Amino acid sequence: ERRDTAVAAITHYFEEVVSELSDRARRDPKTHLLNGTSFVERVETFLAGEPRALWSAVGIIDVRHFKRINDNLGHAVGDLVIAGVAKILSEQLRSRETQETNEFLTSSGPRDLHARLGGDEFGFFVPALLRPEDARTIAVRFKTKLETFPWQTQEPGLRNFPVKVDIGV
């Protein structure tokens, strides 16, 4: 019985290690958002089984003039901006707040996806929207929150290089 307990403990340990390594392979190391490959795979998986009565939105976000921030303020400030955009994206870009009556968005239902596609580009996927125009509402809310965030409190130099984004939905 002790042997069985030891084997079970070792098996559990290795399952956790494999799970953690698999999760790390699916995520961007700097932002911990999904990486581009994992993002596309999850969107494709969702769309393969999507209830056809609902709308979904895919958005691409580009940090405007990011190279100027990096070149003028340094890569550490650029990394700060990337991390900040990722945080605001994952905290603010949520469909649930606009879809209170949508029965498909239960706590166990479809989830929004957020990804760093590479460099200064991010992506999001919002499933199960009731109306296509909700995608724009969600994107505008995110853009407003990001562009009104007090970046200069994080780095005074950002006062001269405001963080702006372009979003295609």
C-alpha atoms as an extended CHARMM CRD file, in Angstrom:
* protein
*
       169  EXT
         1         1  GLU       CA              0.0000000000        0.0000000000        0.0000000000  PROA      1               0.0000000000
         2         2  ARG       CA              2.8860000000        2.4030000000        0.7310000000  PROA      2               0.0000000000
         3         3  ARG       CA              4.2890000000        1.6380000000       -2.6900000000  PROA      3               0.0000000000
         4         4  ASP       CA              0.9480000000        2.4280000000       -4.3450000000  PROA      4               0.0000000000
         5         5  THR       CA              0.7640000000        5.7130000000       -2.4370000000  PROA      5               0.0000000000
         6         6  ALA       CA              4.3070000000        6.6500000000       -3.4990000000  PROA      6               0.0000000000
         7         7  VAL       CA              3.6080000000        5.7640000000       -7.1420000000  PROA      7               0.0000000000
         8         8  ALA       CA              0.3800000000        7.7910000000       -7.0640000000  PROA      8               0.0000000000
         9         9  ALA       CA              2.2150000000       10.7950000000       -5.5800000000  PROA      9               0.0000000000
        10        10  ILE       CA              4.9850000000       10.6030000000       -8.1950000000  PROA      10              0.0000000000
        11        11  THR       CA              2.4330000000       10.2130000000      -10.9910000000  PROA      11              0.0000000000
        12        12  HSD       CA              0.4850000000       13.2220000000       -9.7190000000  PROA      12              0.0000000000
        13        13  TYR       CA              3.6870000000       15.2850000000       -9.5200000000  PROA      13              0.0000000000
        14        14  PHE       CA              4.6700000000       14.4840000000      -13.1150000000  PROA      14              0.0000000000
        15        15  GLU       CA              1.1420000000       15.1580000000      -14.3800000000  PROA      15              0.0000000000
        16        16  GLU       CA              1.3220000000       18.6210000000      -12.7890000000  PROA      16              0.0000000000
        17        17  VAL       CA              4.7660000000       19.2720000000      -14.3230000000  PROA      17              0.0000000000
        18        18  VAL       CA              3.5680000000       18.2450000000      -17.7890000000  PROA      18              0.0000000000
        19        19  SER       CA              0.4400000000       20.3630000000      -17.3930000000  PROA      19              0.0000000000
        20        20  GLU       CA              2.4680000000       23.4160000000      -16.3490000000  PROA      20              0.0000000000
        21        21  LEU       CA              4.9550000000       22.9710000000      -19.1990000000  PROA      21              0.0000000000
        22        22  SER       CA              2.1060000000       22.5660000000      -21.6890000000  PROA      22              0.0000000000
        23        23  ASP       CA              0.4910000000       25.7530000000      -20.3970000000  PROA      23              0.0000000000
        24        24  ARG       CA              3.7950000000       27.6440000000      -20.6790000000  PROA      24              0.0000000000
        25        25  ALA       CA              4.1580000000       26.4990000000      -24.2880000000  PROA      25              0.0000000000
        26        26  ARG       CA              0.7340000000       27.9920000000      -25.0890000000  PROA      26              0.0000000000
        27        27  ARG       CA              1.4260000000       31.3690000000      -23.5040000000  PROA      27              0.0000000000
        28        28  ASP       CA              3.5580000000       34.3900000000      -24.2560000000  PROA      28              0.0000000000
        29        29  PRO       CA              6.2940000000       34.4670000000      -21.5800000000  PROA      29              0.0000000000
        30        30  LYS       CA              6.2050000000       38.2620000000      -21.1300000000  PROA      30              0.0000000000
        31        31  THR       CA              2.4420000000       38.7850000000      -20.8090000000  PROA      31              0.0000000000
        32        32  HSD       CA              1.1560000000       35.2950000000      -19.9470000000  PROA      32              0.0000000000
        33        33  LEU       CA             -1.5700000000       35.7900000000      -22.5570000000  PROA      33              0.0000000000
        34        34  LEU       CA             -2.0920000000       33.0770000000      -25.1560000000  PROA      34              0.0000000000
        35        35  ASN       CA              0.5040000000       33.0800000000      -27.9140000000  PROA      35              0.0000000000
        36        36  GLY       CA             -0.5880000000       33.4560000000      -31.5360000000  PROA      36              0.0000000000
        37        37  THR       CA             -0.5970000000       29.7410000000      -32.3590000000  PROA      37              0.0000000000
        38        38  SER       CA             -2.6640000000       28.7930000000      -29.3170000000  PROA      38              0.0000000000
        39        39  PHE       CA             -5.0460000000       31.6810000000      -29.9510000000  PROA      39              0.0000000000
        40        40  VAL       CA             -5.7660000000       30.5570000000      -33.5150000000  PROA      40              0.0000000000
        41        41  GLU       CA             -6.1620000000       26.9140000000      -32.4110000000  PROA      41              0.0000000000
        42        42  ARG       CA             -8.7010000000       27.8350000000      -29.7290000000  PROA      42              0.0000000000
        43        43  VAL       CA            -10.6810000000       30.0990000000      -32.0480000000  PROA      43              0.0000000000
        44        44  GLU       CA            -10.8000000000       27.3360000000      -34.6740000000  PROA      44              0.0000000000
        45        45  THR       CA            -11.9060000000       24.7990000000      -32.0570000000  PROA      45              0.0000000000
        46        46  PHE       CA            -14.6820000000       27.0860000000      -30.8740000000  PROA      46              0.0000000000
        47        47  LEU       CA            -15.8730000000       27.8860000000      -34.3740000000  PROA      47              0.0000000000
        48        48  ALA       CA            -15.9600000000       24.1940000000      -35.2870000000  PROA      48              0.0000000000
        49        49  GLY       CA            -18.6510000000       23.6360000000      -32.6520000000  PROA      49              0.0000000000
        50        50  GLU       CA            -20.1530000000       27.1240000000      -32.4040000000  PROA      50              0.0000000000
        51        51  PRO       CA            -23.9170000000       27.4130000000      -32.0990000000  PROA      51              0.0000000000
        52        52  ARG       CA            -24.8050000000       29.0980000000      -35.3900000000  PROA      52              0.0000000000
        53        53  ALA       CA            -27.4040000000       31.3700000000      -33.7980000000  PROA      53              0.0000000000
        54        54  LEU       CA            -24.7130000000       33.5330000000      -32.1940000000  PROA      54              0.0000000000
        55        55  TRP       CA            -22.2140000000       36.1410000000      -33.3720000000  PROA      55              0.0000000000
        56        56  SER       CA            -18.5200000000       36.0530000000      -32.5560000000  PROA      56              0.0000000000
        57        57  ALA       CA            -15.8390000000       38.6950000000      -32.9470000000  PROA      57              0.0000000000
        58        58  VAL       CA            -12.1340000000       38.5370000000      -33.6210000000  PROA      58              0.0000000000
        59        59  GLY       CA            -10.0810000000       41.6560000000      -33.1050000000  PROA      59              0.0000000000
        60        60  ILE       CA             -6.5030000000       42.6240000000      -33.8360000000  PROA      60              0.0000000000
        61        61  ILE       CA             -4.8560000000       45.3600000000      -31.7810000000  PROA      61              0.0000000000
        62        62  ASP       CA             -1.7150000000       47.2250000000      -32.7870000000  PROA      62              0.0000000000
        63        63  VAL       CA              0.0760000000       49.5990000000      -30.4110000000  PROA      63              0.0000000000
        64        64  ARG       CA              0.4730000000       52.7410000000      -32.5050000000  PROA      64              0.0000000000
        65        65  HSD       CA              4.0550000000       54.0690000000      -32.8650000000  PROA      65              0.0000000000
        66        66  PHE       CA              5.4180000000       51.4630000000      -30.4620000000  PROA      66              0.0000000000
        67        67  LYS       CA              8.8520000000       51.6230000000      -32.1030000000  PROA      67              0.0000000000
        68        68  ARG       CA              9.0760000000       55.3110000000      -31.1600000000  PROA      68              0.0000000000
        69        69  ILE       CA              8.4410000000       54.4270000000      -27.5120000000  PROA      69              0.0000000000
        70        70  ASN       CA             11.1290000000       51.7460000000      -27.6010000000  PROA      70              0.0000000000
        71        71  ASP       CA             13.6320000000       53.9330000000      -29.4800000000  PROA      71              0.0000000000
        72        72  ASN       CA             13.1280000000       57.0330000000      -27.3280000000  PROA      72              0.0000000000
        73        73  LEU       CA             12.4370000000       55.6030000000      -23.8840000000  PROA      73              0.0000000000
        74        74  GLY       CA             14.1580000000       52.2210000000      -24.0510000000  PROA      74              0.0000000000
        75        75  HSD       CA             13.1190000000       48.6000000000      -24.1550000000  PROA      75              0.0000000000
        76        76  ALA       CA             12.3340000000       48.4810000000      -20.4280000000  PROA      76              0.0000000000
        77        77  VAL       CA              9.6170000000       51.1040000000      -20.9760000000  PROA      77              0.0000000000
        78        78  GLY       CA              8.4650000000       49.2440000000      -24.0870000000  PROA      78              0.0000000000
        79        79  ASP       CA              8.1540000000       46.0830000000      -21.9870000000  PROA      79              0.0000000000
        80        80  LEU       CA              6.1720000000       48.0590000000      -19.4130000000  PROA      80              0.0000000000
        81        81  VAL       CA              3.7650000000       49.2100000000      -22.1410000000  PROA      81              0.0000000000
        82        82  ILE       CA              3.3890000000       45.6600000000      -23.5110000000  PROA      82              0.0000000000
        83        83  ALA       CA              2.6670000000       44.3180000000      -20.0240000000  PROA      83              0.0000000000
        84        84  GLY       CA              0.2050000000       47.1530000000      -19.3650000000  PROA      84              0.0000000000
        85        85  VAL       CA             -1.6640000000       46.6080000000      -22.6230000000  PROA      85              0.0000000000
        86        86  ALA       CA             -1.8910000000       42.8810000000      -21.8360000000  PROA      86              0.0000000000
        87        87  LYS       CA             -3.2320000000       43.5740000000      -18.3410000000  PROA      87              0.0000000000
        88        88  ILE       CA             -5.8370000000       46.0570000000      -19.5320000000  PROA      88              0.0000000000
        89        89  LEU       CA             -6.8120000000       43.7220000000      -22.3790000000  PROA      89              0.0000000000
        90        90  SER       CA             -7.3820000000       40.7720000000      -20.0770000000  PROA      90              0.0000000000
        91        91  GLU       CA             -9.1520000000       42.8620000000      -17.4220000000  PROA      91              0.0000000000
        92        92  GLN       CA            -11.2640000000       45.1640000000      -19.5910000000  PROA      92              0.0000000000
        93        93  LEU       CA            -12.0780000000       43.3550000000      -22.7980000000  PROA      93              0.0000000000
        94        94  ARG       CA            -14.9180000000       41.1850000000      -21.5870000000  PROA      94              0.0000000000
        95        95  SER       CA            -18.1410000000       40.3880000000      -23.3530000000  PROA      95              0.0000000000
        96        96  ARG       CA            -20.0150000000       39.3910000000      -20.2090000000  PROA      96              0.0000000000
        97        97  GLU       CA            -20.6390000000       42.9780000000      -19.1080000000  PROA      97              0.0000000000
        98        98  THR       CA            -22.5370000000       43.7630000000      -22.3110000000  PROA      98              0.0000000000
        99        99  GLN       CA            -24.3080000000       40.4310000000      -22.5500000000  PROA      99              0.0000000000
       100       100  GLU       CA            -26.0990000000       40.0630000000      -19.2280000000  PROA      100             0.0000000000
       101       101  THR       CA            -29.1110000000       38.4310000000      -20.8380000000  PROA      101             0.0000000000
       102       102  ASN       CA            -27.1870000000       36.0060000000      -23.0320000000  PROA      102             0.0000000000
       103       103  GLU       CA            -27.9580000000       32.4960000000      -21.8060000000  PROA      103             0.0000000000
       104       104  PHE       CA            -24.8520000000       31.1570000000      -23.5910000000  PROA      104             0.0000000000
       105       105  LEU       CA            -22.4730000000       33.1590000000      -21.4060000000  PROA      105             0.0000000000
       106       106  THR       CA            -22.7750000000       31.2430000000      -18.1780000000  PROA      106             0.0000000000
       107       107  SER       CA            -19.8250000000       30.7720000000      -15.8750000000  PROA      107             0.0000000000
       108       108  SER       CA            -19.0830000000       27.4900000000      -17.6450000000  PROA      108             0.0000000000
       109       109  GLY       CA            -19.8970000000       28.7910000000      -21.1250000000  PROA      109             0.0000000000
       110       110  PRO       CA            -17.6720000000       30.1880000000      -23.8810000000  PROA      110             0.0000000000
       111       111  ARG       CA            -14.8480000000       32.4110000000      -22.7280000000  PROA      111             0.0000000000
       112       112  ASP       CA            -13.2240000000       35.4490000000      -24.2330000000  PROA      112             0.0000000000
       113       113  LEU       CA             -9.6760000000       34.8530000000      -25.4430000000  PROA      113             0.0000000000
       114       114  HSD       CA             -6.8130000000       37.3380000000      -25.2460000000  PROA      114             0.0000000000
       115       115  ALA       CA             -3.4650000000       36.8590000000      -26.9600000000  PROA      115             0.0000000000
       116       116  ARG       CA             -0.1760000000       38.4950000000      -27.7260000000  PROA      116             0.0000000000
       117       117  LEU       CA              0.3100000000       37.7280000000      -31.3680000000  PROA      117             0.0000000000
       118       118  GLY       CA              3.8570000000       39.0610000000      -31.3850000000  PROA      118             0.0000000000
       119       119  GLY       CA              5.7440000000       42.2910000000      -30.8730000000  PROA      119             0.0000000000
       120       120  ASP       CA              3.1940000000       45.0270000000      -30.2710000000  PROA      120             0.0000000000
       121       121  GLU       CA              0.2330000000       43.1320000000      -31.7150000000  PROA      121             0.0000000000
       122       122  PHE       CA             -2.5140000000       41.5690000000      -29.6640000000  PROA      122             0.0000000000
       123       123  GLY       CA             -5.6720000000       39.6880000000      -30.5030000000  PROA      123             0.0000000000
       124       124  PHE       CA             -8.9800000000       38.9370000000      -28.8840000000  PROA      124             0.0000000000
       125       125  PHE       CA            -11.8720000000       36.6260000000      -29.5360000000  PROA      125             0.0000000000
       126       126  VAL       CA            -15.3040000000       37.2880000000      -28.0810000000  PROA      126             0.0000000000
       127       127  PRO       CA            -17.7430000000       34.4080000000      -28.4970000000  PROA      127             0.0000000000
       128       128  ALA       CA            -21.5000000000       34.3020000000      -28.2900000000  PROA      128             0.0000000000
       129       129  LEU       CA            -22.4610000000       37.9040000000      -28.9630000000  PROA      129             0.0000000000
       130       130  LEU       CA            -26.1260000000       38.6560000000      -29.4730000000  PROA      130             0.0000000000
       131       131  ARG       CA            -25.5250000000       41.4090000000      -32.0430000000  PROA      131             0.0000000000
       132       132  PRO       CA            -22.5640000000       42.0770000000      -34.3440000000  PROA      132             0.0000000000
       133       133  GLU       CA            -22.4010000000       45.7220000000      -33.2040000000  PROA      133             0.0000000000
       134       134  ASP       CA            -21.5200000000       44.5030000000      -29.6920000000  PROA      134             0.0000000000
       135       135  ALA       CA            -18.0190000000       43.7680000000      -31.0100000000  PROA      135             0.0000000000
       136       136  ARG       CA            -17.4690000000       47.4510000000      -31.7230000000  PROA      136             0.0000000000
       137       137  THR       CA            -18.8470000000       48.4460000000      -28.3240000000  PROA      137             0.0000000000
       138       138  ILE       CA            -16.4220000000       46.0870000000      -26.6010000000  PROA      138             0.0000000000
       139       139  ALA       CA            -13.4640000000       47.2620000000      -28.7010000000  PROA      139             0.0000000000
       140       140  VAL       CA            -14.2400000000       50.9520000000      -28.1120000000  PROA      140             0.0000000000
       141       141  ARG       CA            -14.5520000000       50.3690000000      -24.3640000000  PROA      141             0.0000000000
       142       142  PHE       CA            -11.1220000000       48.6960000000      -24.3110000000  PROA      142             0.0000000000
       143       143  LYS       CA             -9.5300000000       51.4110000000      -26.4760000000  PROA      143             0.0000000000
       144       144  THR       CA            -10.9340000000       54.1590000000      -24.2500000000  PROA      144             0.0000000000
       145       145  LYS       CA             -9.7280000000       52.4770000000      -21.0620000000  PROA      145             0.0000000000
       146       146  LEU       CA             -6.2550000000       51.8790000000      -22.5060000000  PROA      146             0.0000000000
       147       147  GLU       CA             -5.8190000000       55.3600000000      -23.9520000000  PROA      147             0.0000000000
       148       148  THR       CA             -7.0640000000       57.1220000000      -20.8030000000  PROA      148             0.0000000000
       149       149  PHE       CA             -4.9310000000       55.0120000000      -18.4710000000  PROA      149             0.0000000000
       150       150  PRO       CA             -2.4360000000       57.2700000000      -16.6180000000  PROA      150             0.0000000000
       151       151  TRP       CA              0.6620000000       55.8080000000      -18.2850000000  PROA      151             0.0000000000
       152       152  GLN       CA              2.8010000000       58.7410000000      -17.1430000000  PROA      152             0.0000000000
       153       153  THR       CA              2.3990000000       57.5540000000      -13.5310000000  PROA      153             0.0000000000
       154       154  GLN       CA              4.0950000000       54.3120000000      -14.5990000000  PROA      154             0.0000000000
       155       155  GLU       CA              6.7910000000       56.1060000000      -16.5830000000  PROA      155             0.0000000000
       156       156  PRO       CA              7.0030000000       59.9160000000      -16.7720000000  PROA      156             0.0000000000
       157       157  GLY       CA              8.4590000000       59.7750000000      -20.2980000000  PROA      157             0.0000000000
       158       158  LEU       CA              5.1780000000       58.3600000000      -21.5950000000  PROA      158             0.0000000000
       159       159  ARG       CA              3.6640000000       61.8380000000      -21.1410000000  PROA      159             0.0000000000
       160       160  ASN       CA              5.4390000000       62.7370000000      -24.4260000000  PROA      160             0.0000000000
       161       161  PHE       CA              4.6310000000       59.3960000000      -26.0990000000  PROA      161             0.0000000000
       162       162  PRO       CA              0.9820000000       58.6090000000      -25.3750000000  PROA      162             0.0000000000
       163       163  VAL       CA             -0.0100000000       54.9760000000      -25.6760000000  PROA      163             0.0000000000
       164       164  LYS       CA             -2.5720000000       54.6410000000      -28.4750000000  PROA      164             0.0000000000
       165       165  VAL       CA             -3.9180000000       51.5950000000      -30.2790000000  PROA      165             0.0000000000
       166       166  ASP       CA             -5.5290000000       50.7590000000      -33.5810000000  PROA      166             0.0000000000
       167       167  ILE       CA             -8.1340000000       47.9900000000      -33.4540000000  PROA      167             0.0000000000
       168       168  GLY       CA             -9.6550000000       46.0410000000      -36.2870000000  PROA      168             0.0000000000
       169       169  VAL       CA            -12.7200000000       43.9440000000      -35.4630000000  PROA      169             0.0000000000
